[in-house]
C-alpha cells in the first residue's frame, strides 16, 4: 500500500460505545497492511491539548461556550502539531474523536448553535478533514452502564440520560449528512460482531483507495 496517500480516520461515539476496542481492531489491521500510522485522541493528542483535556473533563463547572472554545483550542494544537505533520510525512492518522464530536456534544448536547461550531470548524480545521469516520452507535443506557464499569465518571459522563440521547441524535444526523464519510457501526452487539463490522468497513475503504 506504499502507493496510497496517507489517510485520516476518526472514531466517534458516545460514552461506552467501545472506541478503545475499535482502535485496537484498526491498529491491528494497519499493522497487517504494513502502513505507517499514529493513533491519537481528542481532546488531547498533544502536550498543550492534554492540559486542556484536564480542564474539560475535571473542572467543577464550565459554561457551554467555554467548553466549545476549549475543545477547539485543543483541536487547533492537535491539528497543527500532530495531525498535519503526520499526514505530510506519509503516516496514517487514527483519532479517537474529531470535529463531529463538537457537533454532537456541544451542539446537540449543550444546545449551542451549529453556525458557531461551523465557523470554528472553518477557522481551525479547514481542509484537514477525516477521510473516513467510524461512528459506534450504542443505546445510551447500555453505553453508560459500560462506562460506569470501567472507571470513575468524569464531568461529561455525569450528565443525565437525556444529554446522551441528544448526543446520539446529533451523531446520527451527521451520519445522514455525510454518508460517504461516516459509517455507522452497531455497537450494541457483541465485541466479535462489532469487530467484524469495523473490519468490513476498512476493507471496503482500502478497496476503494486501490481503485483510485
Short mmCIF file of C-alpha atoms in Angstrom, two decimals:
data_model
loop_
_atom_site.label_atom_id
_atom_site.label_comp_id
_atom_site.label_asym_id
_atom_site.label_seq_id
_atom_site.Cartn_x
_atom_site.Cartn_y
_atom_site.Cartn_z
CA UNK A 1 0.00 0.00 0.00
CA UNK A 2 3.01 2.28 -0.35
CA UNK A 3 1.40 3.91 -3.39
CA UNK A 4 -1.51 5.24 -1.34
CA UNK A 5 -1.67 8.69 0.18
CA UNK A 6 -1.82 8.72 3.98
CA UNK A 7 -5.41 8.70 5.25
CA UNK A 8 -7.06 10.30 8.27
CA UNK A 9 -9.58 8.13 10.13
CA UNK A 10 -11.66 9.27 13.09
CA UNK A 11 -13.61 7.24 15.65
CA UNK A 12 -16.80 8.67 17.10
CA UNK A 13 -19.43 7.55 19.56
CA UNK A 14 -20.92 8.32 22.93
CA UNK A 15 -19.68 7.05 26.29
CA UNK A 16 -19.25 3.28 26.47
CA UNK A 17 -19.53 2.79 22.72
CA UNK A 18 -16.30 0.77 22.65
CA UNK A 19 -13.89 3.13 20.93
CA UNK A 20 -10.87 1.61 22.67
CA UNK A 21 -11.77 -1.81 21.31
CA UNK A 22 -12.36 -0.33 17.87
CA UNK A 23 -8.98 1.38 18.00
CA UNK A 24 -7.32 -1.98 18.67
CA UNK A 25 -9.10 -3.52 15.68
CA UNK A 26 -7.99 -0.71 13.38
CA UNK A 27 -4.37 -0.70 14.52
CA UNK A 28 -4.16 -4.48 14.09
CA UNK A 29 -5.42 -4.14 10.51
CA UNK A 30 -2.97 -1.33 9.75
CA UNK A 31 -0.11 -3.43 11.08
CA UNK A 32 -1.26 -6.25 8.82
CA UNK A 33 -1.40 -3.84 5.88
CA UNK A 34 2.06 -2.54 6.83
CA UNK A 35 1.10 1.12 6.64
CA UNK A 36 2.81 3.67 8.90
CA UNK A 37 0.34 5.19 11.34
CA UNK A 38 -0.14 7.08 14.56
CA UNK A 39 -3.06 6.87 16.98
CA UNK A 40 -4.21 9.92 18.88
CA UNK A 41 -7.24 11.39 20.64
CA UNK A 42 -9.40 14.40 21.29
CA UNK A 43 -9.46 16.38 23.39
CA UNK A 44 -5.73 15.85 23.71
CA UNK A 45 -3.17 14.19 21.48
CA UNK A 46 -0.58 16.92 22.10
CA UNK A 47 1.03 18.38 25.24
CA UNK A 48 -0.94 21.61 25.49
CA UNK A 49 -4.12 19.89 24.28
CA UNK A 50 -3.76 17.27 27.02
CA UNK A 51 -3.67 20.04 29.64
CA UNK A 52 -6.84 21.48 28.15
CA UNK A 53 -8.35 17.98 28.31
CA UNK A 54 -7.88 18.01 32.08
CA UNK A 55 -9.85 21.25 32.29
CA UNK A 56 -12.60 19.89 30.08
CA UNK A 57 -13.05 16.60 31.91
CA UNK A 58 -12.38 17.54 35.52
CA UNK A 59 -13.40 21.17 36.10
CA UNK A 60 -16.19 21.72 38.61
CA UNK A 61 -18.22 23.67 36.07
CA UNK A 62 -17.77 25.10 32.59
CA UNK A 63 -20.14 27.27 30.61
CA UNK A 64 -21.20 25.64 27.35
CA UNK A 65 -19.42 28.22 25.18
CA UNK A 66 -16.26 27.88 27.27
CA UNK A 67 -16.38 24.12 26.74
CA UNK A 68 -16.75 24.61 22.98
CA UNK A 69 -13.90 27.12 22.77
CA UNK A 70 -11.61 24.92 24.83
CA UNK A 71 -12.39 21.98 22.57
CA UNK A 72 -11.37 23.94 19.50
CA UNK A 73 -8.32 25.40 21.22
CA UNK A 74 -7.14 21.87 21.99
CA UNK A 75 -8.09 20.80 18.46
CA UNK A 76 -6.01 23.58 16.92
CA UNK A 77 -2.89 22.46 18.81
CA UNK A 78 -3.66 18.86 17.85
CA UNK A 79 -4.11 19.58 14.16
CA UNK A 80 -1.17 21.93 13.73
CA UNK A 81 1.36 19.97 15.77
CA UNK A 82 0.29 16.34 15.31
CA UNK A 83 -2.23 15.55 12.57
CA UNK A 84 -0.97 17.70 9.71
CA UNK A 85 2.73 16.83 10.24
CA UNK A 86 1.91 13.12 10.39
CA UNK A 87 -0.12 13.17 7.18
CA UNK A 88 2.57 15.24 5.46
CA UNK A 89 5.12 12.62 6.48
CA UNK A 90 3.01 9.86 4.94
CA UNK A 91 1.63 8.48 8.20
CA UNK A 92 -1.98 7.43 8.51
CA UNK A 93 -3.77 9.04 11.46
CA UNK A 94 -6.40 7.41 13.66
CA UNK A 95 -8.04 9.81 16.11
CA UNK A 96 -10.36 8.87 18.95
CA UNK A 97 -12.89 11.65 18.25
CA UNK A 98 -12.61 14.67 15.98
CA UNK A 99 -14.84 17.55 14.87
CA UNK A 100 -18.07 15.51 14.65
CA UNK A 101 -17.91 15.24 18.44
CA UNK A 102 -18.28 19.00 18.80
CA UNK A 103 -21.50 18.98 16.80
CA UNK A 104 -22.83 16.06 18.87
CA UNK A 105 -21.70 17.14 22.34
CA UNK A 106 -21.66 20.93 22.24
CA UNK A 107 -24.27 21.30 19.50
CA UNK A 108 -26.93 18.73 20.31
CA UNK A 109 -25.83 18.04 23.88
CA UNK A 110 -25.31 21.63 25.07
CA UNK A 111 -27.70 23.29 22.63
CA UNK A 112 -25.17 25.64 21.04
CA UNK A 113 -25.83 26.98 17.56
CA UNK A 114 -24.43 24.95 14.70
CA UNK A 115 -23.39 28.13 12.90
CA UNK A 116 -20.96 28.86 15.73
CA UNK A 117 -19.45 25.37 15.50
CA UNK A 118 -19.26 25.63 11.71
CA UNK A 119 -17.38 28.93 11.99
CA UNK A 120 -14.86 27.41 14.41
CA UNK A 121 -14.52 24.37 12.17
CA UNK A 122 -13.66 26.56 9.19
CA UNK A 123 -11.21 28.57 11.31
CA UNK A 124 -9.41 25.65 12.96
CA UNK A 125 -9.97 22.51 10.89
CA UNK A 126 -10.17 23.88 7.36
CA UNK A 127 -9.37 21.13 4.86
CA UNK A 128 -7.92 18.78 7.48
CA UNK A 129 -10.99 16.58 7.48
CA UNK A 130 -11.21 12.87 8.21
CA UNK A 131 -11.31 10.67 5.10
CA UNK A 132 -13.33 8.04 6.97
CA UNK A 133 -15.26 8.16 10.24
CA UNK A 134 -16.43 5.11 12.12
CA UNK A 135 -19.43 6.03 14.26
CA UNK A 136 -20.01 3.50 17.02
CA UNK A 137 -23.71 3.78 17.74
CA UNK A 138 -24.81 2.47 21.12
CA UNK A 139 -28.02 2.76 23.13
CA UNK A 140 -27.25 5.50 25.72
CA UNK A 141 -28.35 3.41 28.71
CA UNK A 142 -26.15 0.49 27.67
CA UNK A 143 -23.24 2.82 26.94
CA UNK A 144 -23.45 4.49 30.34
CA UNK A 145 -23.59 1.09 32.06
CA UNK A 146 -20.41 0.06 30.26
CA UNK A 147 -18.69 3.36 31.05
CA UNK A 148 -19.60 3.11 34.75
CA UNK A 149 -17.97 -0.33 34.96
CA UNK A 150 -14.63 0.77 33.53
CA UNK A 151 -13.74 3.87 35.59
CA UNK A 152 -14.90 6.72 37.78
CA UNK A 153 -17.14 9.15 35.89
CA UNK A 154 -15.61 12.35 34.53
CA UNK A 155 -17.51 15.65 34.29
CA UNK A 156 -19.21 14.80 30.99
CA UNK A 157 -20.08 11.22 31.93
CA UNK A 158 -22.00 12.59 34.92
CA UNK A 159 -24.61 14.20 32.64
CA UNK A 160 -28.16 12.80 32.58
CA UNK A 161 -29.55 10.27 30.13
CA UNK A 162 -31.33 12.92 28.05
CA UNK A 163 -27.99 14.58 27.35
CA UNK A 164 -26.64 11.37 25.83
CA UNK A 165 -29.84 10.73 23.91
CA UNK A 166 -29.39 14.16 22.33
CA UNK A 167 -25.77 13.35 21.51
CA UNK A 168 -26.86 10.17 19.78
CA UNK A 169 -29.37 12.15 17.72
CA UNK A 170 -26.65 14.61 16.76
CA UNK A 171 -24.30 11.87 15.64
CA UNK A 172 -26.99 10.20 13.57
CA UNK A 173 -27.84 13.47 11.86
CA UNK A 174 -24.16 13.88 11.00
CA UNK A 175 -24.14 10.35 9.57
CA UNK A 176 -27.12 11.14 7.36
CA UNK A 177 -25.50 14.37 6.18
CA UNK A 178 -22.16 12.70 5.34
CA UNK A 179 -22.94 9.09 4.37
CA UNK A 180 -19.84 8.67 2.22
CA UNK A 181 -17.52 9.54 5.09
CA UNK A 182 -19.38 8.40 8.21
CA UNK A 183 -20.06 4.68 8.51
CA UNK A 184 -22.33 3.62 11.35
CA UNK A 185 -21.28 0.58 13.38
CA UNK A 186 -23.89 -1.13 15.57
CA UNK A 187 -22.05 -1.10 18.90
CA UNK A 188 -24.91 -2.71 20.82
CA UNK A 189 -23.77 -6.11 19.56
CA UNK A 190 -21.06 -8.44 20.85
CA UNK A 191 -17.40 -7.49 20.59
CA UNK A 192 -16.88 -10.04 17.80
CA UNK A 193 -19.82 -8.65 15.81
CA UNK A 194 -18.56 -5.10 16.23
CA UNK A 195 -15.06 -6.15 15.21
CA UNK A 196 -16.39 -7.78 12.04
CA UNK A 197 -18.31 -4.64 11.06
CA UNK A 198 -15.22 -2.48 11.51
CA UNK A 199 -13.02 -4.83 9.51
CA UNK A 200 -15.55 -4.91 6.67
CA UNK A 201 -15.77 -1.12 6.51
CA UNK A 202 -12.00 -0.74 6.49
CA UNK A 203 -11.51 -3.40 3.82
CA UNK A 204 -14.08 -1.66 1.62
CA UNK A 205 -12.27 1.63 2.27
CA UNK A 206 -8.97 0.06 1.24
CA UNK A 207 -10.52 -1.40 -1.90
CA UNK A 208 -11.89 2.00 -2.91
CA UNK A 209 -8.48 3.60 -2.40
CA UNK A 210 -6.83 1.00 -4.62
CA UNK A 211 -9.31 1.78 -7.40
CA UNK A 212 -8.35 5.47 -7.48
#
